[in-house]
Coordinates of C-alpha atoms in Angstrom, one line a residue:
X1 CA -2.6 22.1 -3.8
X2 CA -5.7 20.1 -2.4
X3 CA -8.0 20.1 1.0
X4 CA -6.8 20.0 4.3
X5 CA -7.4 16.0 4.6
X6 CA -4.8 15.0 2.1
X7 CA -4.2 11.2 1.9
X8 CA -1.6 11.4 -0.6
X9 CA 1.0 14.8 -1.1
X10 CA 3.4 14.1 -3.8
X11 CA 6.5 16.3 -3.4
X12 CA 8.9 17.2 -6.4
X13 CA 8.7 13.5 -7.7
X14 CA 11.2 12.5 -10.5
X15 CA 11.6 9.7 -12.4
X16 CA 14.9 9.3 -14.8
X17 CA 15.3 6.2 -17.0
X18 CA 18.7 5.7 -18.4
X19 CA 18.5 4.8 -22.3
X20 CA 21.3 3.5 -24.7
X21 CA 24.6 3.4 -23.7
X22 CA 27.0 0.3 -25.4
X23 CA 28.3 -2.8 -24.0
X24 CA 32.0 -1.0 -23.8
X25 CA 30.8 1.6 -21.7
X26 CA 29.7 4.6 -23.7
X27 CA 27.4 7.1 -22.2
X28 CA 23.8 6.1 -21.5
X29 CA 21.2 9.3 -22.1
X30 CA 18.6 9.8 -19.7
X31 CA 15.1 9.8 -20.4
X32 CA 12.6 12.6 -18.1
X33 CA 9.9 10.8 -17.6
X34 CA 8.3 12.7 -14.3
X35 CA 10.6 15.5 -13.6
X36 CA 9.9 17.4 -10.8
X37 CA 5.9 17.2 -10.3
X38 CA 4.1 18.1 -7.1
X39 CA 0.7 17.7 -6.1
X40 CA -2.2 16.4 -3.5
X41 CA -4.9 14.5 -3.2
X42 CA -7.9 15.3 -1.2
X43 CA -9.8 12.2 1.3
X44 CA -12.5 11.4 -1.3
X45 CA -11.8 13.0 -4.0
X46 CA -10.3 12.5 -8.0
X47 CA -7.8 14.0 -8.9
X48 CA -7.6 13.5 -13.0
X49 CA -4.3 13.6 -14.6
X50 CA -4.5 14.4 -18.5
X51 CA -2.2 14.6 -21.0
X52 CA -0.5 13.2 -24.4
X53 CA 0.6 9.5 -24.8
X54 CA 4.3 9.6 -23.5
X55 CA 4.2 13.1 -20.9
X56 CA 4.6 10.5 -17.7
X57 CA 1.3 10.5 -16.2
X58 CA 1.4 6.6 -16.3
X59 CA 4.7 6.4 -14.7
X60 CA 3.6 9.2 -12.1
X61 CA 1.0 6.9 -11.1
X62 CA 3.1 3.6 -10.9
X63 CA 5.7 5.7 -8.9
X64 CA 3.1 6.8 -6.6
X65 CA 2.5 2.9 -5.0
X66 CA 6.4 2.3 -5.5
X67 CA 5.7 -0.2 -8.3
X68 CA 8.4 2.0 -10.7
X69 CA 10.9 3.4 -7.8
X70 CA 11.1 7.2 -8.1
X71 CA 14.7 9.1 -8.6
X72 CA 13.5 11.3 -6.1
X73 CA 10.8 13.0 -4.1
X74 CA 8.7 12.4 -1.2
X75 CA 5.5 10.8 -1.8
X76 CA 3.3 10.8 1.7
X77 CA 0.0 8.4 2.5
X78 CA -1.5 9.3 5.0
X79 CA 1.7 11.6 6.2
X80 CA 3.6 8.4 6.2
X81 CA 6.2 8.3 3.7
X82 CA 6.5 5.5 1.4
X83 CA 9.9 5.9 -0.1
X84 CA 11.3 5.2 3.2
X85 CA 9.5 2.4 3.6
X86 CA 11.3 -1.6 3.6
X87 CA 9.6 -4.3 1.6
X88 CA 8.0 -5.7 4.3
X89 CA 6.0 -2.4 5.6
X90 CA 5.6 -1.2 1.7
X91 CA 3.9 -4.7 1.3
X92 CA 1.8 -3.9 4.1
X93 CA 0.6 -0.6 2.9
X94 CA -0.6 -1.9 -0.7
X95 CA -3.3 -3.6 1.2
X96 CA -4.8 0.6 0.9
X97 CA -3.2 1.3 -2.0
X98 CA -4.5 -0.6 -5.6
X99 CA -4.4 0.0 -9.1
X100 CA -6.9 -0.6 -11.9
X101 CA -4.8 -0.8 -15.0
X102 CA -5.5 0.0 -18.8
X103 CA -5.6 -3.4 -20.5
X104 CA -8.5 -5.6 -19.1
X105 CA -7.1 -8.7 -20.3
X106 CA -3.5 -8.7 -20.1
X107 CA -3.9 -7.9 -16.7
X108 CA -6.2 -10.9 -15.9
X109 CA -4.1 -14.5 -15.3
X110 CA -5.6 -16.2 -18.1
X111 CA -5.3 -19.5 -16.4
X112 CA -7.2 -18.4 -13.4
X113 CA -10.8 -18.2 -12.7
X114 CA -12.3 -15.1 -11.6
X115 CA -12.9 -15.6 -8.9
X116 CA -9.5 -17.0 -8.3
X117 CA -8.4 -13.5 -9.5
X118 CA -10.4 -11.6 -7.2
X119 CA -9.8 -13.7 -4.0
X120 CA -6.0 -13.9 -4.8
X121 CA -4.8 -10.9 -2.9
X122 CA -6.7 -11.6 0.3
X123 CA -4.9 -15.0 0.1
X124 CA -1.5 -13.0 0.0
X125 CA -2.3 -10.6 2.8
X126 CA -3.7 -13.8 4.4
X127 CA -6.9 -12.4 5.3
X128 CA -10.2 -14.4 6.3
X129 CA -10.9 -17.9 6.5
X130 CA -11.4 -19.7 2.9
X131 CA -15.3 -19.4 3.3
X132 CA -14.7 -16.2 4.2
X133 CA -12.8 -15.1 0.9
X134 CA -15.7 -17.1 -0.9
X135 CA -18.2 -14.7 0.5
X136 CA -16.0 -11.9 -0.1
X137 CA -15.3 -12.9 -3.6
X138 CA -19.3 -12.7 -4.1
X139 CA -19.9 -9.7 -2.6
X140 CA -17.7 -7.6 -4.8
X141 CA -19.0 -10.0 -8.0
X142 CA -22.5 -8.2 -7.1
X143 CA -20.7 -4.5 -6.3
X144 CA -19.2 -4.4 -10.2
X145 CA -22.2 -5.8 -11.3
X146 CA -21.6 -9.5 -12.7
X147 CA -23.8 -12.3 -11.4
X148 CA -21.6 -14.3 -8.3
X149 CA -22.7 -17.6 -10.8
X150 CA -19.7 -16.3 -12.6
X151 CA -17.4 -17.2 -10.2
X152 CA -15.5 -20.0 -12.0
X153 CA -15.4 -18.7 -15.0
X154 CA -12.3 -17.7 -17.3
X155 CA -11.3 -14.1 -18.4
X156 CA -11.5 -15.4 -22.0
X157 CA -15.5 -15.9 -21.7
X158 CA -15.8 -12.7 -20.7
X159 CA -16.4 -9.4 -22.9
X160 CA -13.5 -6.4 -22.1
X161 CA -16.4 -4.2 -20.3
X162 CA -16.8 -7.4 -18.0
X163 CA -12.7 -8.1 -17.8
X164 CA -12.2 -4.4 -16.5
X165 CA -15.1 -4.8 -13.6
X166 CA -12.9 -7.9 -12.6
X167 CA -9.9 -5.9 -12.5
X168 CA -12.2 -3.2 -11.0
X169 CA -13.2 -5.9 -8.0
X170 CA -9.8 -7.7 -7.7
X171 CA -8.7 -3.3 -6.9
X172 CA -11.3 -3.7 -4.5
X173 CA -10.7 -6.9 -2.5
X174 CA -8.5 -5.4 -0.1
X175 CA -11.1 -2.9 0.8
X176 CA -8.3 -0.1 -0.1
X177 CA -8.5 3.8 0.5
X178 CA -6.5 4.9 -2.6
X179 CA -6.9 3.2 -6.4
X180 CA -5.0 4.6 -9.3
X181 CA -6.6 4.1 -12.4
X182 CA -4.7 4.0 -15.1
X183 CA -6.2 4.6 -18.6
X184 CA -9.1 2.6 -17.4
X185 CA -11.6 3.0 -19.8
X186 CA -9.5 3.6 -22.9
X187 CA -9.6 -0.2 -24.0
X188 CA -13.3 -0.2 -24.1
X189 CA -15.9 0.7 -26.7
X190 CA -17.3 4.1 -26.2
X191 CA -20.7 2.6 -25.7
X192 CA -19.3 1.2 -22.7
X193 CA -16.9 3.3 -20.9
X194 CA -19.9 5.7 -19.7
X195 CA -20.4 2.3 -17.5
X196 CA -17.5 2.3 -15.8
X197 CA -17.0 5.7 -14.9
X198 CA -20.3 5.7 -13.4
X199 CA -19.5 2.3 -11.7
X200 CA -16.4 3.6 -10.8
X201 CA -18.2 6.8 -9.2
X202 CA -20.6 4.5 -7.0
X203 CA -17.8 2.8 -6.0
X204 CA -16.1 5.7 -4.5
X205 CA -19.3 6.5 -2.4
X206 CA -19.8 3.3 -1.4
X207 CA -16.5 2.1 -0.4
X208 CA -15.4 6.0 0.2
X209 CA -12.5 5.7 -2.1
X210 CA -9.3 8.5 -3.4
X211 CA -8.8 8.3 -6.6
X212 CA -5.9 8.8 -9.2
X213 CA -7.5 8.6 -12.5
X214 CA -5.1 8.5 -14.7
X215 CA -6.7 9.4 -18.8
X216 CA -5.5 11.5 -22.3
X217 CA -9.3 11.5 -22.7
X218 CA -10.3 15.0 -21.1
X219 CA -14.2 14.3 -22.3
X220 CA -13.9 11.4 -19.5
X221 CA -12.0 13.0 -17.1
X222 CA -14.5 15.8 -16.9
X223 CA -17.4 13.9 -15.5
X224 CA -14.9 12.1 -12.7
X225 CA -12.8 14.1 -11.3
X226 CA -12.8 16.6 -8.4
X227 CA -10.1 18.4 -9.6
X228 CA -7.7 17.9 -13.1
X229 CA -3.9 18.1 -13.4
X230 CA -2.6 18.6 -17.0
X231 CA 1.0 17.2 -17.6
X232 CA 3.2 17.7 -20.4
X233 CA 6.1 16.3 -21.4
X234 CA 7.4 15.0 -17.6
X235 CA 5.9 18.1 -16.6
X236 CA 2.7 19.6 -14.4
X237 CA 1.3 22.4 -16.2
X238 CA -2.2 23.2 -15.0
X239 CA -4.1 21.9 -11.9
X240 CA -7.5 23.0 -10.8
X241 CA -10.9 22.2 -10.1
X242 CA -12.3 20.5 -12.9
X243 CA -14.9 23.0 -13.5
X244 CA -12.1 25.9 -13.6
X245 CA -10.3 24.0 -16.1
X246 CA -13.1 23.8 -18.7
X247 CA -14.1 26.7 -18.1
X248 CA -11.5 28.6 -18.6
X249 CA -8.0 26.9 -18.9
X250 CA -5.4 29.2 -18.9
X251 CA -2.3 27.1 -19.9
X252 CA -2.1 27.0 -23.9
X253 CA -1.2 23.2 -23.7
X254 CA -4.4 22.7 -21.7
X255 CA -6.5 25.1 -24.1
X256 CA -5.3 22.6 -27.4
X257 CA -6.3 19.6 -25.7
X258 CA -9.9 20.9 -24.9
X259 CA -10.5 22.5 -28.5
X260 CA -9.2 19.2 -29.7
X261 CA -12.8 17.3 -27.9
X262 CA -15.0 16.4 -30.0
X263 CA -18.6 18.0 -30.3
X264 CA -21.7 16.1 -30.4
X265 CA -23.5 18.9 -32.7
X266 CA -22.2 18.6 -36.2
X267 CA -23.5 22.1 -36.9
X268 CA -21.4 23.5 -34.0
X269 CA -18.7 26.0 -35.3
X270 CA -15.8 25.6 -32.7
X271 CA -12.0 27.4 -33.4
X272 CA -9.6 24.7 -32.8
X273 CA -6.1 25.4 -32.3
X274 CA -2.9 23.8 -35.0
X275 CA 0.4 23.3 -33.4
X276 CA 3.2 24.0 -35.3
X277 CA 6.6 23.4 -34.3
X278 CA 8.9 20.3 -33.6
X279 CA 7.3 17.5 -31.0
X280 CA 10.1 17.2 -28.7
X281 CA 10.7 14.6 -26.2
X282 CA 11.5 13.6 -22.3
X283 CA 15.1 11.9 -23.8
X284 CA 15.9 15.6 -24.4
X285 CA 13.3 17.9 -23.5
X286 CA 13.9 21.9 -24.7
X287 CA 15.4 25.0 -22.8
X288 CA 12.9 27.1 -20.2
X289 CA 9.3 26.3 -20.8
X290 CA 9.2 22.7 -22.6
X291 CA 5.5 23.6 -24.3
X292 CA 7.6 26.6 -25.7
X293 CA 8.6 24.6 -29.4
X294 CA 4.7 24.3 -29.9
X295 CA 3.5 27.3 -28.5
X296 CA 1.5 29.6 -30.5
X297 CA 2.6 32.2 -28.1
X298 CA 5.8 31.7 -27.3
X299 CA 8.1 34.7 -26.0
X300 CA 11.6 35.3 -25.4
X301 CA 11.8 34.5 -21.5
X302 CA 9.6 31.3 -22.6
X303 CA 12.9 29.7 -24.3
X304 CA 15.1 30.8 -21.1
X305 CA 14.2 29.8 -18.0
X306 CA 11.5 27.3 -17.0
X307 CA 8.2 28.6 -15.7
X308 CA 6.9 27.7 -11.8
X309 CA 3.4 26.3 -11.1
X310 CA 2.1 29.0 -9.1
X311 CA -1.3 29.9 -7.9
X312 CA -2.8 32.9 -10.3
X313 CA -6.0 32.7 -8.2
X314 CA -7.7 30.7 -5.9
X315 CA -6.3 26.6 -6.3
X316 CA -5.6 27.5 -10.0
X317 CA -2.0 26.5 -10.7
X318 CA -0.6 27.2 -13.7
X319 CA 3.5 27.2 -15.3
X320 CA 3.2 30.0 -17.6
X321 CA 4.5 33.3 -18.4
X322 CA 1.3 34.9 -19.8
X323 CA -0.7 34.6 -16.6
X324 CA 2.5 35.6 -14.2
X325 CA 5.2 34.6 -12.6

């Protein structure tokens, strides 16, 4: 499920949170947040994962650079695997591993400058003499596209389109091979996250960067990504090539979530699909297929047993019993 040159292979990853549970003991439920989910990511490419608020692509990616330990699973950099890793080695590999998260400004020390911000982890990975880190700090200033004269400025003077390409260059300080953004743009005026995703695909050329890129916006993902993984309740449902997937998705869960886009033309006549049915959750996901509650298709064997993701043709996986199993 990617190229040859994988730099990261996620192998049946699960995450379980317990939930509840009384101070005298009384059983705790479990909450499925990432059950089971396997995938790779090509050197160089973006891999966009897509879904609803709550199916665990957030917590897929946090798992991925140990920042959430997983239940379970083998997740491989570079065919080294980090869940095996100590804290001092793990600490070590973050130096290529970085995340861009969703909220701009709550991510930004608001006591720090920027360029505080942005030099901080070379000064933990105690890299470069301070002069060094100054020139550093300028360099990547100029690579998001904010004038270096910034440099001792707060995040507070700052609009959120300017906030995210600091978080964007702090990501980049380390000069890192793999960067999972998460929800990056989602914060942002419209007007604005076009921006990003083009600064964020000029980044990747320049600097050669992997990408996770983490979204429920498939009208953003589209113009990223190499290839798109839709997940769905805890669950991958759908991965291929981005083109295959809006061109002709083949999971019903991925089919509602691209009639749900909007379209530019107000005179375009589009059929979008209504779910019906009970919105269930990871504390207590359903029997067999978990889309099957919703499904407008929904058969017998769908309520049973849980569909694989297999390939139905050529690097188009898909978990569902209308295309084969």
């Amino acid at each position: 499920m990617g190229n040859d040159q994988n730099l990261i292979e996620v192998r049946r990853l699960t995450k379980h949170f317990p939930s509840g549970g009384s101070l005298l003991g009384g059983p705790r439920h479990i909450v499925r947040a990432v059950d089971d989910v396997s995938f790779s990511i090509g050197q160089g490419e973006t891999l966009g994962l897509v879904g609803e608020s709550g199916c665990g692509k957030t917590t897929t990616g946090r798992c991925i650079l140990r920042l959430i330990e997983p239940t379970s699973g083998q997740i491989r950099f570079e065919g080294t695997d980090l869940l095996q890793l100590n804290r001092t080695h793990m600490r070590a590999m973050r130096r290529h591993m970085q995340i861009i998260f969703q909220d701009p400004y709550s991510s930004l020390n608001p006591r720090m400058t920027i360029g505080k911000i942005i030099e901080e982890p070379l000064i933990v990975h105690r890299l470069g003499t301070k002069a060094e880190r100054q020139e550093r700090v300028r360099k990547l200033l100029a690579d998001v596209g904010l004038d270096a004269g910034y440099i001792n400025r707060y995040p507070h003077e700052f609009s959120g389109g300017q906030r995210q390409r600091v978080g964007i260059a702090r990501a980049l300080a380390l000069n890192p091979k793999f960067i999972v953004a998460d929800e990056p743009v989602s914060a942002l005026d419209v007007s604005i996250q076009a921006q990003i995703v083009n600064l964020l695909q000029d980044l990747q050329e320049q600097y050669g960067l992997t990408y996770l890129f983490i979204s429920h916006d498939l009208s953003v993902v589209k113009h990223i990504s190499t290839r798109v993984g839709v997940m769905y309740l805890g669950k991958l449902v759908e991965l291929a090539p981005s083109e295959t997937i809006y061109r002709r998705p083949l999971h019903p869960y991925t089919q509602l979530l691209l009639s749900s886009i909007p379209v530019a033309d107000p005179d375009a006549k589009r059929e979008r699909m209504i779910l019906k049915g009970d919105l269930p959750t990871a504390l207590n996901p359903p029997s067999g297929c978990r889309f099957h509650t919703r499904c407008p298709y929904v058969m017998p064997e769908c309520k049973e047993k849980e569909p694989e993701l297999v390939e139905v043709e050529k690097d188009h996986h898909v978990a569902c019993y209308l295309v084969g199993q």
